[in-house]
Every structure is written in structure tokens, then in C-alpha cells.
PDB file of C-alpha atoms in Angstrom:
ATOM      1  CA  MET K   1      -0.136  -0.118  -0.145  1.00  0.00           C
ATOM      2  CA  ILE K   2       1.243   3.110  -1.407  1.00  0.00           C
ATOM      3  CA  THR K   3       0.732   5.739   1.264  1.00  0.00           C
ATOM      4  CA  ILE K   4       0.293   9.805   0.454  1.00  0.00           C
ATOM      5  CA  SER K   5       0.122  13.212   2.757  1.00  0.00           C
ATOM      6  CA  ILE K   6      -1.103  16.319   0.598  1.00  0.00           C
ATOM      7  CA  LEU K   7      -0.363  19.635   1.859  1.00  0.00           C
ATOM      8  CA  GLY K   8      -2.984  22.169   1.041  1.00  0.00           C
ATOM      9  CA  SER K   9      -6.572  22.183   0.332  1.00  0.00           C
ATOM     10  CA  GLY K  10      -7.744  23.934  -3.066  1.00  0.00           C
ATOM     11  CA  LYS K  11      -8.729  23.255  -6.442  1.00  0.00           C
ATOM     12  CA  VAL K  12      -5.615  20.945  -7.089  1.00  0.00           C
ATOM     13  CA  ALA K  13      -5.658  19.319  -3.842  1.00  0.00           C
ATOM     14  CA  HIS K  14      -9.456  18.740  -3.973  1.00  0.00           C
ATOM     15  CA  HIS K  15      -9.224  16.462  -7.089  1.00  0.00           C
ATOM     16  CA  LEU K  16      -5.775  15.073  -6.042  1.00  0.00           C
ATOM     17  CA  ILE K  17      -7.821  14.403  -2.745  1.00  0.00           C
ATOM     18  CA  LEU K  18     -11.109  12.690  -4.705  1.00  0.00           C
ATOM     19  CA  ASN K  19      -9.051  10.463  -7.045  1.00  0.00           C
ATOM     20  CA  ILE K  20      -6.555   9.118  -4.578  1.00  0.00           C
ATOM     21  CA  LEU K  21      -9.712   8.096  -2.774  1.00  0.00           C
ATOM     22  CA  GLU K  22     -10.695   6.078  -5.762  1.00  0.00           C
ATOM     23  CA  GLN K  23      -7.754   4.261  -6.033  1.00  0.00           C
ATOM     24  CA  ASP K  24      -6.490   0.560  -5.212  1.00  0.00           C
ATOM     25  CA  ASN K  25      -3.533   0.050  -3.053  1.00  0.00           C
ATOM     26  CA  ILE K  26      -3.089   3.908  -2.458  1.00  0.00           C
ATOM     27  CA  ALA K  27      -3.677   5.136   0.812  1.00  0.00           C
ATOM     28  CA  LEU K  28      -4.364   8.802   1.856  1.00  0.00           C
ATOM     29  CA  GLN K  29      -2.258   9.590   5.005  1.00  0.00           C
ATOM     30  CA  GLN K  30      -3.192  13.304   5.600  1.00  0.00           C
ATOM     31  CA  VAL K  31      -4.169  16.265   4.328  1.00  0.00           C
ATOM     32  CA  TYR K  32      -2.548  19.558   6.096  1.00  0.00           C
ATOM     33  CA  ALA K  33      -4.723  22.059   5.604  1.00  0.00           C
ATOM     34  CA  ARG K  34      -4.724  26.067   7.029  1.00  0.00           C
ATOM     35  CA  THR K  35      -8.653  26.345   6.408  1.00  0.00           C
ATOM     36  CA  PRO K  36      -9.770  22.840   7.031  1.00  0.00           C
ATOM     37  CA  ASP K  37     -13.532  23.417   6.233  1.00  0.00           C
ATOM     38  CA  LYS K  38     -12.032  23.340   2.826  1.00  0.00           C
ATOM     39  CA  VAL K  39     -11.419  19.422   2.626  1.00  0.00           C
ATOM     40  CA  SER K  40     -13.843  18.514   5.425  1.00  0.00           C
ATOM     41  CA  ASN K  41     -16.569  17.090   3.316  1.00  0.00           C
ATOM     42  CA  LEU K  42     -14.110  14.793   1.435  1.00  0.00           C
ATOM     43  CA  VAL K  43     -11.882  13.301   4.001  1.00  0.00           C
ATOM     44  CA  SER K  44     -12.465  12.020   7.668  1.00  0.00           C
ATOM     45  CA  HIS K  45     -12.203  15.253  10.492  1.00  0.00           C
ATOM     46  CA  ASN K  46      -9.115  12.667  11.988  1.00  0.00           C
ATOM     47  CA  GLN K  47      -7.239  12.643   8.733  1.00  0.00           C
ATOM     48  CA  ILE K  48      -7.296  16.731   8.763  1.00  0.00           C
ATOM     49  CA  ILE K  49      -3.909  18.474  10.261  1.00  0.00           C
ATOM     50  CA  THR K  50      -3.752  21.776  10.583  1.00  0.00           C
ATOM     51  CA  ASN K  51       0.021  21.938  12.134  1.00  0.00           C
ATOM     52  CA  ILE K  52       2.660  20.623  10.132  1.00  0.00           C
ATOM     53  CA  SER K  53       4.451  19.320  12.564  1.00  0.00           C
ATOM     54  CA  GLU K  54       1.412  17.053  13.027  1.00  0.00           C
ATOM     55  CA  LEU K  55       2.621  14.830   9.820  1.00  0.00           C
ATOM     56  CA  LYS K  56       3.243  11.536  10.320  1.00  0.00           C
ATOM     57  CA  PRO K  57       5.322   9.609   7.837  1.00  0.00           C
ATOM     58  CA  ALA K  58       4.371   8.615   4.491  1.00  0.00           C
ATOM     59  CA  ASP K  59       5.850   7.278   1.507  1.00  0.00           C
ATOM     60  CA  LEU K  60       4.726  10.515  -0.982  1.00  0.00           C
ATOM     61  CA  PHE K  61       4.330  14.258   0.403  1.00  0.00           C
ATOM     62  CA  ILE K  62       2.328  16.185  -2.147  1.00  0.00           C
ATOM     63  CA  ILE K  63       2.636  20.035  -1.591  1.00  0.00           C
ATOM     64  CA  ALA K  64      -0.637  21.647  -3.832  1.00  0.00           C
ATOM     65  CA  VAL K  65      -0.138  25.164  -2.817  1.00  0.00           C
ATOM     66  CA  SER K  66       0.286  28.350  -4.567  1.00  0.00           C
ATOM     67  CA  ASP K  67       3.568  28.756  -6.038  1.00  0.00           C
ATOM     68  CA  ASP K  68       5.066  31.426  -3.585  1.00  0.00           C
ATOM     69  CA  ALA K  69       3.987  28.924  -0.713  1.00  0.00           C
ATOM     70  CA  ILE K  70       5.746  26.123  -1.727  1.00  0.00           C
ATOM     71  CA  GLU K  71       9.311  26.705  -0.108  1.00  0.00           C
ATOM     72  CA  GLU K  72       7.884  27.999   3.309  1.00  0.00           C
ATOM     73  CA  VAL K  73       5.650  24.504   3.250  1.00  0.00           C
ATOM     74  CA  SER K  74       7.991  22.284   1.935  1.00  0.00           C
ATOM     75  CA  ASN K  75      10.752  23.883   4.485  1.00  0.00           C
ATOM     76  CA  ALA K  76       8.320  23.219   7.359  1.00  0.00           C
ATOM     77  CA  ILE K  77       8.167  19.590   6.498  1.00  0.00           C
ATOM     78  CA  PRO K  78       9.438  17.660  10.143  1.00  0.00           C
ATOM     79  CA  PHE K  79      11.549  14.667   7.872  1.00  0.00           C
ATOM     80  CA  ALA K  80      14.761  14.790   6.825  1.00  0.00           C
ATOM     81  CA  ASN K  81      14.639  12.089   4.382  1.00  0.00           C
ATOM     82  CA  ALA K  82      11.334  12.005   2.813  1.00  0.00           C
ATOM     83  CA  PHE K  83       9.836  11.922  -0.839  1.00  0.00           C
ATOM     84  CA  ILE K  84       8.202  15.425  -1.089  1.00  0.00           C
ATOM     85  CA  VAL K  85       6.699  16.802  -4.385  1.00  0.00           C
ATOM     86  CA  HIS K  86       5.027  19.547  -5.761  1.00  0.00           C
ATOM     87  CA  THR K  87       2.565  20.583  -8.578  1.00  0.00           C
ATOM     88  CA  SER K  88       3.736  23.822  -9.882  1.00  0.00           C
ATOM     89  CA  GLY K  89       4.098  24.350 -13.678  1.00  0.00           C
ATOM     90  CA  THR K  90       6.972  26.789 -13.298  1.00  0.00           C
ATOM     91  CA  LYS K  91       8.876  26.355  -9.907  1.00  0.00           C
ATOM     92  CA  PRO K  92      11.852  24.402 -10.253  1.00  0.00           C
ATOM     93  CA  MET K  93      12.374  21.112  -8.465  1.00  0.00           C
ATOM     94  CA  ASP K  94      14.780  22.683  -6.528  1.00  0.00           C
ATOM     95  CA  SER K  95      12.372  25.338  -5.037  1.00  0.00           C
ATOM     96  CA  ILE K  96      11.471  22.383  -2.087  1.00  0.00           C
ATOM     97  CA  GLN K  97      13.730  23.700   0.482  1.00  0.00           C
ATOM     98  CA  ASN K  98      14.894  21.177   3.083  1.00  0.00           C
ATOM     99  CA  THR K  99      17.061  18.031   3.027  1.00  0.00           C
ATOM    100  CA  ASN K 100      14.449  15.751   1.723  1.00  0.00           C
ATOM    101  CA  ARG K 101      14.414  13.808  -1.638  1.00  0.00           C
ATOM    102  CA  LYS K 102      12.488  15.579  -4.233  1.00  0.00           C
ATOM    103  CA  GLY K 103      10.683  15.849  -7.276  1.00  0.00           C
ATOM    104  CA  VAL K 104       7.215  16.952  -9.412  1.00  0.00           C
ATOM    105  CA  PHE K 105       3.725  15.934  -9.719  1.00  0.00           C
ATOM    106  CA  TYR K 106       2.671  18.108 -12.126  1.00  0.00           C
ATOM    107  CA  MET K 107      -0.643  17.311 -14.059  1.00  0.00           C
ATOM    108  CA  LEU K 108      -1.528  19.662 -17.153  1.00  0.00           C
ATOM    109  CA  GLN K 109      -5.217  20.840 -16.807  1.00  0.00           C
ATOM    110  CA  THR K 110      -7.246  23.192 -15.493  1.00  0.00           C
ATOM    111  CA  PHE K 111      -8.973  22.799 -12.133  1.00  0.00           C
ATOM    112  CA  SER K 112     -12.117  24.174 -10.962  1.00  0.00           C
ATOM    113  CA  LEU K 113     -13.878  22.941  -7.697  1.00  0.00           C
ATOM    114  CA  ASP K 114     -17.387  22.445  -9.210  1.00  0.00           C
ATOM    115  CA  LYS K 115     -16.141  20.934 -12.545  1.00  0.00           C
ATOM    116  CA  GLU K 116     -14.789  17.392 -12.280  1.00  0.00           C
ATOM    117  CA  VAL K 117     -12.295  16.107 -14.714  1.00  0.00           C
ATOM    118  CA  ASP K 118     -11.265  12.847 -16.193  1.00  0.00           C
ATOM    119  CA  PHE K 119      -7.597  12.314 -14.500  1.00  0.00           C
ATOM    120  CA  SER K 120      -7.160   9.411 -17.239  1.00  0.00           C
ATOM    121  CA  GLU K 121      -6.773  11.716 -19.752  1.00  0.00           C
ATOM    122  CA  ILE K 122      -4.642  14.351 -17.738  1.00  0.00           C
ATOM    123  CA  PRO K 123      -1.108  14.859 -18.736  1.00  0.00           C
ATOM    124  CA  PHE K 124       1.078  14.033 -15.585  1.00  0.00           C
ATOM    125  CA  CYS K 125       4.400  15.893 -16.038  1.00  0.00           C
ATOM    126  CA  LEU K 126       6.688  14.180 -13.504  1.00  0.00           C
ATOM    127  CA  GLU K 127      10.606  15.111 -12.325  1.00  0.00           C
ATOM    128  CA  ALA K 128      12.224  13.351  -9.668  1.00  0.00           C
ATOM    129  CA  SER K 129      16.272  13.674  -8.144  1.00  0.00           C
ATOM    130  CA  ASN K 130      16.774   9.495  -8.294  1.00  0.00           C
ATOM    131  CA  VAL K 131      15.418   6.691 -10.544  1.00  0.00           C
ATOM    132  CA  GLU K 132      13.559   5.049  -7.250  1.00  0.00           C
ATOM    133  CA  ASP K 133      11.657   8.366  -6.663  1.00  0.00           C
ATOM    134  CA  PHE K 134      10.423   8.649 -10.116  1.00  0.00           C
ATOM    135  CA  LEU K 135       9.345   5.166 -10.504  1.00  0.00           C
ATOM    136  CA  LEU K 136       7.003   5.718  -7.380  1.00  0.00           C
ATOM    137  CA  LEU K 137       6.344   8.769  -8.947  1.00  0.00           C
ATOM    138  CA  GLU K 138       5.720   6.509 -12.487  1.00  0.00           C
ATOM    139  CA  LYS K 139       3.550   3.951 -10.841  1.00  0.00           C
ATOM    140  CA  ILE K 140       1.369   6.232  -8.711  1.00  0.00           C
ATOM    141  CA  ALA K 141       0.947   8.531 -12.132  1.00  0.00           C
ATOM    142  CA  ILE K 142       0.051   5.660 -13.928  1.00  0.00           C
ATOM    143  CA  LYS K 143      -3.141   4.673 -11.690  1.00  0.00           C
ATOM    144  CA  PHE K 144      -4.102   7.582 -12.440  1.00  0.00           C
ATOM    145  CA  SER K 145      -3.812   8.900 -15.803  1.00  0.00           C
ATOM    146  CA  GLU K 146      -3.182   7.172 -19.496  1.00  0.00           C
ATOM    147  CA  ARG K 147      -0.403  10.290 -19.835  1.00  0.00           C
ATOM    148  CA  VAL K 148       2.450   9.956 -18.703  1.00  0.00           C
ATOM    149  CA  TYR K 149       5.618  11.861 -19.035  1.00  0.00           C
ATOM    150  CA  LYS K 150       8.879  12.389 -17.924  1.00  0.00           C
ATOM    151  CA  ILE K 151       9.719  16.240 -18.148  1.00  0.00           C
ATOM    152  CA  SER K 152      12.726  18.307 -16.965  1.00  0.00           C
ATOM    153  CA  SER K 153      12.428  21.901 -15.086  1.00  0.00           C
ATOM    154  CA  THR K 154      13.075  23.778 -18.104  1.00  0.00           C
ATOM    155  CA  GLN K 155      10.800  21.291 -20.299  1.00  0.00           C
ATOM    156  CA  ARG K 156       7.832  22.167 -18.112  1.00  0.00           C
ATOM    157  CA  GLN K 157       7.622  25.840 -18.054  1.00  0.00           C
ATOM    158  CA  ALA K 158       7.574  25.692 -21.707  1.00  0.00           C
ATOM    159  CA  ILE K 159       4.931  23.612 -21.486  1.00  0.00           C
ATOM    160  CA  HIS K 160       3.062  25.837 -18.896  1.00  0.00           C
ATOM    161  CA  LEU K 161       4.096  29.255 -21.256  1.00  0.00           C
ATOM    162  CA  ALA K 162       2.244  26.905 -23.736  1.00  0.00           C
ATOM    163  CA  ALA K 163      -0.720  26.336 -21.728  1.00  0.00           C
ATOM    164  CA  VAL K 164      -1.690  30.005 -20.801  1.00  0.00           C
ATOM    165  CA  PHE K 165      -1.424  30.505 -24.879  1.00  0.00           C
ATOM    166  CA  VAL K 166      -4.013  27.977 -25.415  1.00  0.00           C
ATOM    167  CA  ASN K 167      -5.948  27.308 -22.415  1.00  0.00           C
ATOM    168  CA  ASN K 168      -6.027  30.819 -20.383  1.00  0.00           C
ATOM    169  CA  PHE K 169      -5.560  33.088 -23.161  1.00  0.00           C
ATOM    170  CA  THR K 170      -8.587  31.573 -25.390  1.00  0.00           C
ATOM    171  CA  ASN K 171     -10.484  31.299 -22.262  1.00  0.00           C
ATOM    172  CA  HIS K 172     -10.451  34.926 -21.918  1.00  0.00           C
ATOM    173  CA  LEU K 173     -11.180  35.482 -25.517  1.00  0.00           C
ATOM    174  CA  CYS K 174     -14.385  33.518 -25.188  1.00  0.00           C
ATOM    175  CA  THR K 175     -15.254  35.948 -22.079  1.00  0.00           C
ATOM    176  CA  LEU K 176     -14.678  38.916 -25.014  1.00  0.00           C
ATOM    177  CA  GLY K 177     -16.821  37.040 -27.315  1.00  0.00           C
ATOM    178  CA  GLU K 178     -19.522  36.271 -24.535  1.00  0.00           C
ATOM    179  CA  GLU K 179     -19.650  40.452 -23.673  1.00  0.00           C
ATOM    180  CA  ILE K 180     -20.164  41.411 -27.459  1.00  0.00           C
ATOM    181  CA  CYS K 181     -22.752  38.752 -28.100  1.00  0.00           C
ATOM    182  CA  LYS K 182     -24.606  40.084 -24.845  1.00  0.00           C
ATOM    183  CA  GLU K 183     -24.165  43.810 -26.210  1.00  0.00           C
ATOM    184  CA  ASN K 184     -26.220  43.094 -29.228  1.00  0.00           C
ATOM    185  CA  ASN K 185     -28.627  40.716 -27.160  1.00  0.00           C
ATOM    186  CA  VAL K 186     -27.502  37.391 -28.803  1.00  0.00           C
ATOM    187  CA  PRO K 187     -26.955  34.192 -26.528  1.00  0.00           C
ATOM    188  CA  PHE K 188     -23.359  32.995 -25.938  1.00  0.00           C
ATOM    189  CA  ASP K 189     -25.395  29.519 -26.623  1.00  0.00           C
ATOM    190  CA  ILE K 190     -24.657  30.087 -30.318  1.00  0.00           C
ATOM    191  CA  LEU K 191     -21.256  30.109 -30.277  1.00  0.00           C
ATOM    192  CA  LYS K 192     -20.565  27.275 -28.187  1.00  0.00           C
ATOM    193  CA  PRO K 193     -20.968  24.527 -31.132  1.00  0.00           C
ATOM    194  CA  LEU K 194     -18.560  26.366 -33.234  1.00  0.00           C
ATOM    195  CA  ILE K 195     -16.052  26.439 -29.865  1.00  0.00           C
ATOM    196  CA  LEU K 196     -16.446  22.793 -29.759  1.00  0.00           C
ATOM    197  CA  GLU K 197     -15.559  22.336 -32.852  1.00  0.00           C
ATOM    198  CA  THR K 198     -12.316  24.288 -32.766  1.00  0.00           C
ATOM    199  CA  ALA K 199     -11.267  22.313 -30.148  1.00  0.00           C
ATOM    200  CA  HIS K 200     -12.204  18.844 -31.760  1.00  0.00           C
ATOM    201  CA  LYS K 201     -10.764  19.920 -34.989  1.00  0.00           C
ATOM    202  CA  ILE K 202      -7.246  19.786 -33.456  1.00  0.00           C
ATOM    203  CA  GLU K 203      -7.218  16.164 -32.929  1.00  0.00           C
ATOM    204  CA  VAL K 204      -6.953  15.812 -36.719  1.00  0.00           C
ATOM    205  CA  LEU K 205      -5.492  18.725 -37.498  1.00  0.00           C
ATOM    206  CA  ALA K 206      -2.131  21.037 -36.743  1.00  0.00           C
ATOM    207  CA  PRO K 207      -3.744  24.117 -35.387  1.00  0.00           C
ATOM    208  CA  LYS K 208      -1.707  26.344 -38.461  1.00  0.00           C
ATOM    209  CA  ASP K 209      -3.726  23.723 -40.726  1.00  0.00           C
ATOM    210  CA  ALA K 210      -6.939  23.814 -38.888  1.00  0.00           C
ATOM    211  CA  GLN K 211      -6.923  28.233 -39.551  1.00  0.00           C
ATOM    212  CA  THR K 212      -9.632  29.988 -40.868  1.00  0.00           C
ATOM    213  CA  GLY K 213     -11.349  33.477 -41.220  1.00  0.00           C
ATOM    214  CA  PRO K 214     -10.687  36.798 -42.612  1.00  0.00           C
ATOM    215  CA  ALA K 215      -7.495  37.399 -41.243  1.00  0.00           C
ATOM    216  CA  ILE K 216      -5.407  34.472 -42.922  1.00  0.00           C
ATOM    217  CA  ARG K 217      -7.879  34.634 -45.773  1.00  0.00           C
ATOM    218  CA  GLY K 218      -6.856  38.152 -46.575  1.00  0.00           C
ATOM    219  CA  ASP K 219     -10.148  40.184 -46.330  1.00  0.00           C
ATOM    220  CA  GLN K 220      -9.504  43.621 -45.510  1.00  0.00           C
ATOM    221  CA  SER K 221     -13.290  45.013 -46.002  1.00  0.00           C
ATOM    222  CA  ILE K 222     -14.485  42.216 -43.144  1.00  0.00           C
ATOM    223  CA  ILE K 223     -11.659  43.454 -41.127  1.00  0.00           C
ATOM    224  CA  ASP K 224     -12.093  46.891 -41.193  1.00  0.00           C
ATOM    225  CA  ARG K 225     -15.674  45.938 -40.734  1.00  0.00           C
ATOM    226  CA  HIS K 226     -15.309  44.075 -38.029  1.00  0.00           C
ATOM    227  CA  LEU K 227     -13.010  47.045 -36.141  1.00  0.00           C
ATOM    228  CA  ASN K 228     -15.005  49.796 -36.794  1.00  0.00           C
ATOM    229  CA  ALA K 229     -17.853  48.016 -35.020  1.00  0.00           C
ATOM    230  CA  LEU K 230     -15.297  47.721 -31.756  1.00  0.00           C
ATOM    231  CA  ASN K 231     -15.806  50.844 -29.174  1.00  0.00           C
ATOM    232  CA  ASP K 232     -13.649  49.216 -26.696  1.00  0.00           C
ATOM    233  CA  PRO K 233      -9.850  50.008 -27.353  1.00  0.00           C
ATOM    234  CA  ILE K 234      -8.488  46.730 -25.717  1.00  0.00           C
ATOM    235  CA  LYS K 235     -10.583  45.009 -27.713  1.00  0.00           C
ATOM    236  CA  LYS K 236      -9.793  46.602 -31.176  1.00  0.00           C
ATOM    237  CA  GLU K 237      -6.136  45.909 -30.411  1.00  0.00           C
ATOM    238  CA  ILE K 238      -6.174  42.501 -29.461  1.00  0.00           C
ATOM    239  CA  TYR K 239      -7.924  42.325 -32.780  1.00  0.00           C
ATOM    240  CA  GLN K 240      -5.508  43.755 -34.880  1.00  0.00           C
ATOM    241  CA  LEU K 241      -2.368  41.953 -32.994  1.00  0.00           C
ATOM    242  CA  ILE K 242      -3.954  38.656 -33.508  1.00  0.00           C
ATOM    243  CA  THR K 243      -5.133  39.420 -36.804  1.00  0.00           C
ATOM    244  CA  LYS K 244      -1.829  40.496 -37.085  1.00  0.00           C
ATOM    245  CA  SER K 245       0.362  37.744 -35.734  1.00  0.00           C
ATOM    246  CA  ILE K 246      -2.109  35.220 -38.006  1.00  0.00           C
ATOM    247  CA  GLN K 247      -1.124  37.050 -41.238  1.00  0.00           C
ATOM    248  CA  SER K 248       1.968  36.778 -40.053  1.00  0.00           C
ATOM    249  CA  LYS K 249       2.176  32.862 -40.158  1.00  0.00           C
TER     250      LYS K 249
END
């Protein structure tokens, strides 16, 4: 039986806890939470601690906190040769500040508390300071997902940067699209099939081959009409910049 303790109570910790509880041969040892109410509906009261010094030994400690808190939390773990990983997409493995064995257990997905995710489809990016610890991480990750990768800190930072473009920026563009719909009394639902088809299309085509629209066609009359319809200078600037980027490719 592999024992795991989670340090954190946010969105990543929430989903990790739920999926650990579903696994055979993996046991949730403890959850360290500064705000125990966030996880009290997930695990029993005696598994939750608010003082990090109360941690019991475990095979793996997963730090699932904000990037800025990783060093502080890791430095407070009261062990000298435990295996400790963080879940950050940007922080190097060595941001874990102690004499313990170190690693990274990064899940490349966007998480929300009120939205379930299919862990079997989530890419797991793994890193460890020695082979034995990596094999343990791999053994755990394979129980969660079919997509497990050995990724260095440098590669992970590049993946995270790319993810900001394809996820965070794309979602913001959807937000702007929703605003335009509302301003013109059009239901945003009308765009959802298009959004889904855009996502599905890159399953079979390279993104550059799937590009459509007035920018790639060079249809300046439509571009000018769109720009004239935009009253928000920020939306107009975004439209112009993305149009220029598309045409430069």
C-alpha cells in the first residue's frame, strides 16, 4: 500500500484527494490544510491537520499550494529523508527547501472546484532527483492517467507557457466574445458549437492547418468592418494584434 499525504486545500488538492480515494493500493494518509473546512467534506476529521508538525511518515508528500508558498511549506515538513513533490507548472524541483528527496507531480489541466475532470486523460509531467523516486511517481501516476511523461523543469516551464496561450488566453477570448454577444442581445450559447468544433478540429489537424477566418484569407474589408464595430480600444487592439500574428504565419 502506497501512502500519500496532501499539503494544501485548494483546487488541485481537492481533485487529487478525490482521485486518491478512488484508487486501490493507494491510501490517503493525511491532509494538511490551513482552512480545514475546505476539505472536511472530502475526508474524515482525523485525517485533517492544521499544524504541519503533526505530519506522520508517508511514502509521498504532495505539496499542492500556490507557487509562492512552496518554499515555506516544504521547509516546515518535519522529516529529513522523505519524498516530497510539488504540483507547480513553473517552479523548479529545487524550490522544495529542505534535505528531503525532491520531485515534481505536475498535472497539465485546468481545475475548478465545481467541475469534475477525467484524470485518465490528464497529462502527468514527472520529475524526481533519483531513479527510484521517479519510478514511484510513475507507478502512482499510471494509476491516475494514461498520459504520463518524464519532463525536466525547463521543459515543464515551456509547457506551462504554451498552456497559458492555449487555455488561459483562449478562455479570455471566449469571455470577450461573450461580452460582444451580450452587447448585441445574442445568446452566447450560439457560439458554443463553434468553440467545441475548434477544439475538436486540432485532434486531427495541426493548429496552423485548421486556421480559418478573414485574417488568413486576407479579407481586409471584413477586418475593417469588425474593427469599426469594436468600441472597446482593448478589444480593438487584441483584434489587430492577433490578426497581424495570424497573417505573419
